[in-house]
Amino acid sequence: PLPFLLGVDGLISGAARLEFVMTQLEDEIEEDGDDEEAFTININRFIDTNLWAESALQQLRVRHSDLHKQQFSVIYDGEPATGPGPIKEFFEMCRMFFDVKPLKDKISLSKDNSVQKPDSHTKQKPVEKEAGKSPSQTSKQRLSSGKKAQAVESPLCDLFPLFQPAGPSFPTPGMIVPIPLNCFPPEHRSRVRELFVCMGVLMGYAIRSNCSLGLGFPSPIWHIILNQDSKLSWRDWCGDDEVFFRSCESLLHMSVDELDLYHTGTKFVWDAKTQMLRQEETELFLGSASKRVTNNNKSSYLQMLCRTRVMGDARKGGCWQAIQAFTQGLKQVIPMNMLKILLADHMCKAVLGGESLNISVLKNLVEYADGYHERHKVIRLFWQLVETELDDEQQRRLLLFWTGSSIPPYCGANVMDTTSEESIMTISRHRFQRDGQGSRNPHTLPEASTCDKHLYLPPYETRDEIRHAIIIAIDYCRLGFDRA
């Protein structure tokens, strides 16, 4: 039986364990049978990014504590969207909360893009404009008026970033670690800790929704979160830094009694303004700067040395307190008795997602309708464009336009699960719009519905036509209901 085999290390894969846990949680929710207890976040994408981001954070703060018994849903104001697509879009938007850049910078970039590149709707609701005021000013005034809107004014967004790059031991793009709480001003630390709890809740629901974030923690951090860190060695903390690993290994096999070596090490501190990690020397524990490294204690020295490079200043707790707060939120969504079943190495990869889009696997997921088939001229033009002319970033934008997420999920050697019905995607015919004389308009753009991963592709006649249309679609219409 699977529950018995889960206790045998290496016998059951990480993917099977995660699927078992998700099934158990779904069964508990079905037994409870109260759909009204779903945890729902309301998002208005017609207002400024800073306002919906602040609103989402505030809604995460007022959640219930037994979230593992609740389904997760997202409601977009004015957008009748259902299914997994809108949820994937939500987590695509929430990736900014885990980014290492200041949230204000991300929001400013989003504002600029929203003016130059309308990011969603052909049927977008116009925001009423009061005399002498811009739509954004009008929205801010409405949200700031009344007792219920006071929480939106709280500058939670100003407390970001909460995370920094994991450093040279784990250089994979997207690898992050929490910024230690002591790096924040004392007056903000209680609220920052609360935000880390919210980030745990957010990632928990991303895992339950099978949404990779493109950002995540190194495997040793997941070992700590899953309470599986007792067997971690200094080698695990070295990660992918081969030069540092060989240096530590040589130290382990030599006599150090005669060396002038003390219990100090290097930590990496993130400067959000310069977007650079800087090295700082630090004690490995209180008063360790005067404690010599000997042959008797060099093993424990290496353990602390390698851990500090990732976790930060051990004297002040490093990022331990932030990890504890994050785990507190995660356990509200996935209980600890189920978290401990999971494998840290697999969770690291599952949350991070696939590094690139596997086009051959993607093709196997696609079904065709309305006269289209695998050998149809338009379909052949489409896949030729995707495979030979779109770079990795453009392929991710196409995936975002089509499914609601730019991050392909991690599934072993393949980047997408070809066995799941939820993974099936569709391409069907979309009629050309007509110009003023009733002629075919070759500039008609494709449309997509993330609710059912459906791409509506007009019957373009040339490669130039389809290239022009696809590039515009993925550059300007990435998120939102009824995009085109």
XYZ file of C-alpha atoms in Angstrom:
484
model
C 0.000 0.000 0.000
C 1.209 3.483 -0.856
C 1.042 4.896 2.730
C 3.325 2.060 3.886
C 5.724 2.369 0.962
C 6.011 6.131 1.483
C 8.026 5.399 4.594
C 10.661 3.569 2.563
C 13.224 6.055 1.276
C 13.755 6.011 -2.481
C 10.995 3.505 -3.210
C 8.308 6.020 -4.168
C 9.136 9.005 -6.391
C 8.649 12.588 -5.284
C 5.952 13.113 -7.938
C 3.953 10.116 -6.656
C 4.245 11.360 -3.076
C 3.014 14.820 -4.049
C 0.097 13.346 -5.979
C -0.819 11.171 -2.986
C -0.811 14.183 -0.637
C -2.927 16.291 -3.004
C -5.436 13.440 -3.370
C -5.680 13.087 0.410
C -6.363 16.806 0.790
C -9.043 16.735 -1.913
C -10.710 13.766 -0.213
C -10.804 15.659 3.088
C -12.426 18.659 1.404
C -15.039 16.445 -0.304
C -15.855 14.767 3.003
C -16.304 18.168 4.613
C -18.634 19.106 1.735
C -18.902 22.850 2.440
C -18.152 24.775 -0.751
C -18.905 28.068 0.992
C -15.737 27.619 3.046
C -13.510 28.060 -0.011
C -10.721 30.585 0.447
C -11.339 33.130 -2.298
C -9.234 36.107 -3.331
C -10.866 38.902 -5.304
C -8.721 40.720 -7.846
C -9.522 43.833 -9.857
C -7.120 44.016 -12.789
C -8.582 47.294 -14.004
C -6.875 49.227 -11.199
C -3.192 50.034 -10.723
C -0.916 47.083 -9.970
C 0.064 48.460 -6.563
C -3.604 48.541 -5.530
C -4.477 44.955 -6.478
C -1.150 43.719 -5.047
C -1.847 45.494 -1.762
C -5.400 44.144 -1.777
C -4.206 40.561 -2.373
C -1.738 40.804 0.518
C -4.422 42.161 2.829
C -6.774 39.315 1.886
C -4.025 36.796 2.650
C -3.624 38.351 6.098
C -7.266 37.828 7.101
C -7.393 34.134 6.129
C -8.611 31.304 8.361
C -6.115 29.010 10.076
C -7.485 25.680 8.742
C -6.906 26.374 5.055
C -6.069 22.734 4.294
C -9.819 22.047 4.485
C -10.640 24.783 1.979
C -10.505 24.947 -1.791
C -8.724 27.919 -3.329
C -10.320 30.174 -5.917
C -9.725 33.535 -7.563
C -12.439 35.915 -8.724
C -11.532 38.675 -11.175
C -13.901 41.622 -11.124
C -15.702 41.909 -14.467
C -14.157 38.707 -15.841
C -16.336 35.556 -15.968
C -13.357 33.211 -15.770
C -13.408 29.670 -14.350
C -11.145 26.646 -14.256
C -7.395 26.246 -13.699
C -6.394 29.014 -16.141
C -7.443 31.974 -13.966
C -5.700 30.416 -10.961
C -2.510 30.004 -12.995
C -2.826 33.646 -14.058
C -3.103 34.652 -10.401
C 0.101 32.858 -9.452
C 1.815 34.277 -12.535
C 0.932 37.733 -11.208
C 2.003 36.806 -7.655
C 5.503 35.788 -8.740
C 6.465 39.415 -8.027
C 6.060 38.719 -4.288
C 8.916 36.181 -4.444
C 11.159 38.317 -6.646
C 14.434 39.774 -5.391
C 13.682 43.199 -6.835
C 11.812 45.848 -4.841
C 8.092 45.442 -5.410
C 7.798 49.155 -6.146
C 10.150 48.718 -9.122
C 8.116 45.785 -10.431
C 4.923 47.810 -10.025
C 6.401 50.829 -11.819
C 7.443 48.591 -14.727
C 3.962 47.101 -14.825
C 2.441 50.584 -14.915
C 4.659 51.613 -17.813
C 3.778 48.468 -19.730
C 0.084 48.932 -19.068
C 0.197 52.313 -20.795
C 2.292 51.279 -23.773
C 1.174 47.648 -23.984
C -2.437 47.038 -22.943
C -1.952 43.807 -21.014
C -5.281 42.111 -21.203
C -8.728 42.847 -22.433
C -10.389 43.601 -25.714
C -13.618 43.924 -23.762
C -12.035 45.817 -20.912
C -14.314 47.827 -18.677
C -13.537 51.521 -18.909
C -12.675 53.163 -15.609
C -14.868 56.171 -15.088
C -12.845 59.333 -15.177
C -13.763 62.255 -12.966
C -13.093 65.763 -14.144
C -9.439 66.714 -13.788
C -8.387 63.259 -12.560
C -6.794 60.267 -14.234
C -8.471 56.834 -14.015
C -5.785 55.643 -11.594
C -6.363 58.630 -9.311
C -10.093 57.957 -9.388
C -9.546 54.289 -8.477
C -7.222 55.222 -5.620
C -9.749 57.682 -4.239
C -12.531 55.098 -4.319
C -10.424 52.427 -2.663
C -9.195 54.800 0.004
C -12.673 56.025 0.912
C -14.773 54.271 3.510
C -13.848 52.143 6.520
C -13.492 48.876 4.616
C -10.867 50.328 2.273
C -8.509 51.627 4.969
C -6.437 48.413 4.944
C -5.604 48.900 1.264
C -3.625 52.016 2.155
C -1.271 50.009 4.377
C 2.139 50.052 2.659
C 2.807 46.324 2.712
C 4.309 46.538 -0.771
C 7.002 48.855 0.593
C 8.373 46.005 2.760
C 9.450 43.949 -0.266
C 11.686 42.312 -1.328
C 11.465 39.505 1.229
C 13.898 37.262 -0.641
C 17.405 37.409 -2.077
C 19.350 35.199 -4.529
C 20.598 31.961 -2.979
C 24.200 32.866 -3.802
C 27.064 31.003 -5.502
C 26.226 27.650 -3.902
C 22.906 27.563 -5.758
C 23.309 29.765 -8.855
C 20.342 28.353 -10.808
C 18.161 31.299 -11.948
C 15.180 31.642 -9.655
C 16.825 30.106 -6.589
C 16.065 32.329 -3.576
C 16.399 32.378 0.204
C 14.489 34.541 2.706
C 16.149 37.766 3.815
C 16.889 37.514 7.568
C 14.364 39.353 9.723
C 17.129 41.307 11.466
C 17.922 42.987 8.118
C 14.590 44.851 8.304
C 14.040 47.908 10.532
C 12.907 46.839 14.036
C 9.566 48.630 13.699
C 8.706 46.549 10.595
C 9.824 43.083 11.700
C 6.505 41.886 13.102
C 4.735 42.803 9.856
C 7.527 41.290 7.756
C 7.179 38.065 9.724
C 3.453 38.120 8.996
C 4.211 38.569 5.302
C 6.474 35.509 5.362
C 3.535 33.550 6.785
C 1.426 34.859 3.881
C 4.094 33.761 1.402
C 3.913 30.266 2.901
C 0.150 30.245 2.383
C 0.605 31.479 -1.186
C 3.183 28.843 -2.087
C 1.077 26.157 -0.422
C -1.858 26.952 -2.666
C 0.453 27.154 -5.706
C 1.619 23.613 -4.931
C -1.943 22.391 -4.464
C -2.952 24.063 -7.733
C -0.032 22.440 -9.601
C 1.409 25.866 -10.443
C 5.176 26.238 -10.722
C 6.429 29.699 -9.806
C 9.770 29.862 -11.612
C 11.229 30.792 -8.219
C 11.965 28.596 -5.235
C 14.232 27.485 -2.433
C 17.356 25.302 -2.686
C 16.958 21.702 -1.602
C 18.561 22.209 1.875
C 15.965 24.903 2.670
C 13.210 22.482 1.695
C 14.791 19.891 3.987
C 14.384 22.382 6.843
C 10.786 23.241 5.878
C 9.839 19.557 5.679
C 11.641 18.791 8.956
C 14.091 16.514 7.134
C 17.309 18.442 7.828
C 18.839 16.097 10.413
C 20.826 14.280 7.718
C 22.074 17.371 5.880
C 25.860 17.506 5.600
C 28.231 20.274 4.615
C 28.299 18.738 1.119
C 24.571 19.449 0.716
C 25.113 23.121 1.587
C 27.871 23.440 -1.032
C 25.276 22.880 -3.732
C 26.659 23.458 -7.222
C 29.776 25.409 -6.205
C 32.416 22.864 -7.222
C 35.378 25.125 -6.420
C 34.162 25.756 -2.885
C 33.323 22.057 -2.472
C 36.835 20.961 -3.449
C 38.319 23.547 -1.082
C 36.271 22.175 1.823
C 37.065 18.592 0.907
C 40.797 19.259 0.845
C 40.510 20.930 4.251
C 38.747 17.862 5.590
C 41.591 15.569 4.533
C 44.483 17.655 5.811
C 45.823 18.491 9.248
C 44.665 21.935 10.374
C 46.128 22.071 13.877
C 49.049 24.164 12.690
C 46.937 26.525 10.552
C 45.907 29.977 11.720
C 42.228 29.212 11.072
C 39.301 30.384 13.173
C 35.535 29.888 13.219
C 34.626 32.684 10.836
C 32.996 32.470 7.444
C 31.320 34.380 4.640
C 27.714 35.429 4.340
C 26.105 37.033 1.304
C 24.032 40.171 1.776
C 21.637 41.373 -0.923
C 21.636 45.019 -1.932
C 18.239 45.553 -3.564
C 19.285 48.939 -4.975
C 22.354 47.722 -6.830
C 20.900 44.235 -7.450
C 24.162 42.719 -6.239
C 25.237 40.252 -3.543
C 28.135 41.431 -1.429
C 30.321 39.245 0.775
C 30.739 39.955 4.461
C 32.858 38.112 7.000
C 30.916 36.855 9.988
C 31.310 34.731 13.107
C 29.830 31.262 12.807
C 28.517 31.536 16.370
C 28.793 34.084 19.165
C 32.466 34.605 20.062
C 33.674 32.139 17.413
C 36.174 34.599 15.933
C 38.610 33.639 18.691
C 38.011 29.881 18.494
C 40.609 27.995 16.477
C 39.762 25.259 14.017
C 41.393 21.957 14.966
C 41.401 18.431 13.639
C 38.833 17.550 16.298
C 36.288 20.248 15.385
C 36.903 20.776 11.661
C 33.878 18.659 10.652
C 31.479 20.825 12.668
C 33.340 23.904 11.393
C 32.720 22.892 7.776
C 29.039 22.274 8.511
C 28.608 25.784 9.956
C 30.792 27.378 7.270
C 28.836 25.946 4.343
C 25.450 26.558 5.961
C 26.270 30.195 6.709
C 27.043 30.861 3.015
C 23.375 30.083 2.294
C 21.519 30.888 5.515
C 23.329 34.049 6.587
C 24.560 35.280 9.957
C 24.081 32.446 12.470
C 24.630 34.758 15.436
C 21.414 36.643 14.696
C 19.410 33.680 13.506
C 20.178 34.147 9.812
C 17.042 33.399 7.826
C 15.882 30.726 10.290
C 13.114 32.905 11.726
C 11.860 33.808 8.260
C 11.821 30.123 7.281
C 9.879 29.276 10.441
C 7.284 31.927 9.606
C 7.071 30.715 6.015
C 6.620 27.119 7.213
C 3.868 28.239 9.563
C 1.872 29.542 6.585
C 2.646 26.502 4.433
C 1.398 24.156 7.163
C -1.946 25.966 7.199
C -2.489 24.840 3.603
C -0.681 21.462 3.660
C -0.608 19.937 7.180
C 2.746 18.846 8.578
C 1.734 15.179 8.726
C 1.435 15.341 4.930
C 4.372 17.676 4.303
C 6.766 15.189 5.898
C 5.772 12.615 3.240
C 7.176 14.812 0.456
C 10.751 14.757 -0.828
C 12.766 17.960 -0.501
C 14.664 17.502 -3.775
C 11.448 17.032 -5.743
C 9.689 19.995 -4.096
C 12.635 22.207 -5.004
C 12.232 21.306 -8.685
C 8.411 21.201 -8.704
C 8.052 24.770 -7.369
C 10.865 26.098 -9.576
C 9.354 24.489 -12.697
C 10.937 23.440 -15.967
C 13.934 25.360 -17.235
C 12.663 25.495 -20.803
C 9.625 24.517 -22.831
C 9.814 21.106 -24.475
C 8.085 21.711 -27.817
C 7.909 18.035 -28.769
C 6.088 17.254 -25.519
C 3.859 20.290 -25.996
C 2.804 19.010 -29.428
C 1.652 15.734 -27.895
C -0.674 17.653 -25.585
C -2.490 19.507 -28.356
C -5.799 18.506 -29.891
C -7.200 20.183 -33.017
C -10.765 21.240 -33.887
C -12.881 23.071 -36.481
C -11.129 21.533 -39.472
C -7.581 21.878 -38.179
C -5.367 18.808 -37.956
C -1.696 18.007 -37.504
C -0.926 18.287 -41.245
C -3.000 21.410 -41.906
C -1.049 24.254 -43.531
C -1.834 26.724 -40.719
C -0.801 24.238 -38.030
C 2.460 23.476 -39.831
C 3.169 27.224 -40.156
C 2.409 27.669 -36.458
C 4.777 24.949 -35.206
C 7.524 26.008 -37.617
C 7.301 29.494 -36.154
C 7.367 28.223 -32.559
C 10.286 25.857 -33.107
C 12.546 27.916 -35.362
C 11.813 31.602 -34.773
C 10.621 32.076 -31.193
C 13.365 32.284 -28.581
C 12.966 30.846 -25.063
C 11.412 34.033 -23.680
C 8.898 34.261 -26.536
C 7.973 30.593 -26.112
C 7.240 31.289 -22.454
C 5.082 34.260 -23.438
C 3.153 32.022 -25.822
C 2.619 29.521 -22.993
C 1.412 32.379 -20.779
C -0.983 33.627 -23.469
C -2.313 30.106 -24.033
C -2.468 28.631 -20.498
C -2.136 31.500 -18.016
C 1.366 30.557 -16.836
C 4.759 31.181 -18.406
C 6.416 28.480 -16.279
C 6.318 24.918 -17.619
C 5.786 22.459 -14.750
C 8.577 20.114 -13.786
C 7.842 16.436 -14.514
C 11.118 14.565 -14.605
C 12.579 14.432 -18.129
C 9.452 16.041 -19.610
C 8.378 19.557 -18.726
C 4.679 18.857 -18.978
C 2.502 15.957 -17.868
C 1.169 14.216 -20.977
C -0.921 11.726 -18.966
C -3.273 14.194 -17.291
C -6.540 15.259 -18.894
C -6.017 18.704 -17.351
C -2.891 19.073 -19.501
C -4.762 18.755 -22.820
C -4.585 21.913 -24.949
C -6.601 22.825 -28.044
C -6.074 24.782 -31.259
C -9.166 25.584 -33.309
C -10.099 27.867 -36.178
C -10.885 31.518 -35.515
C -12.657 33.405 -38.278
C -10.987 36.447 -39.771
C -12.449 39.800 -38.993
C -13.536 41.812 -42.033
C -12.395 45.272 -43.007
C -14.705 48.100 -44.116
C -15.054 46.615 -47.624
C -15.882 43.154 -46.298
C -12.518 41.707 -47.340
C -10.452 39.340 -45.237
C -8.333 41.231 -42.712
C -4.922 39.497 -42.451
C -4.172 41.466 -39.297
C -6.775 39.598 -37.229
C -5.038 38.396 -34.069
C -5.366 34.990 -32.400
C -7.360 34.679 -29.200
C -6.954 32.383 -26.213
C -8.987 31.114 -23.296
C -6.893 29.954 -20.346
C -9.972 28.419 -18.717
C -9.671 25.423 -21.058
C -6.243 26.125 -22.623
C -7.821 26.916 -25.981
C -5.991 28.814 -28.734
C -8.171 30.262 -31.505
C -5.963 30.608 -34.566
C -7.185 32.365 -37.749
C -6.363 30.617 -41.060
C -3.316 32.666 -41.972
C -1.987 32.126 -45.489
C 1.692 33.024 -45.134
C 4.464 32.681 -42.593
C 4.810 36.454 -42.372
C 1.127 36.823 -41.472
C 1.239 34.261 -38.676
C 4.556 35.603 -37.342
C 3.207 39.159 -37.219
C 0.017 38.084 -35.434
C 1.624 35.746 -32.885
C 4.335 38.250 -31.906
C 1.760 40.984 -31.286
C -0.441 38.610 -29.297
C 2.277 37.367 -26.959
C 3.810 40.830 -26.490
C 0.675 42.839 -25.780
C -2.078 40.483 -24.639
C -0.564 38.141 -22.077
C -3.127 38.130 -19.252
C -6.819 38.717 -18.946
C -10.199 37.455 -20.032
C -11.054 37.393 -23.740
C -7.608 38.493 -24.877
C -6.932 39.071 -28.543
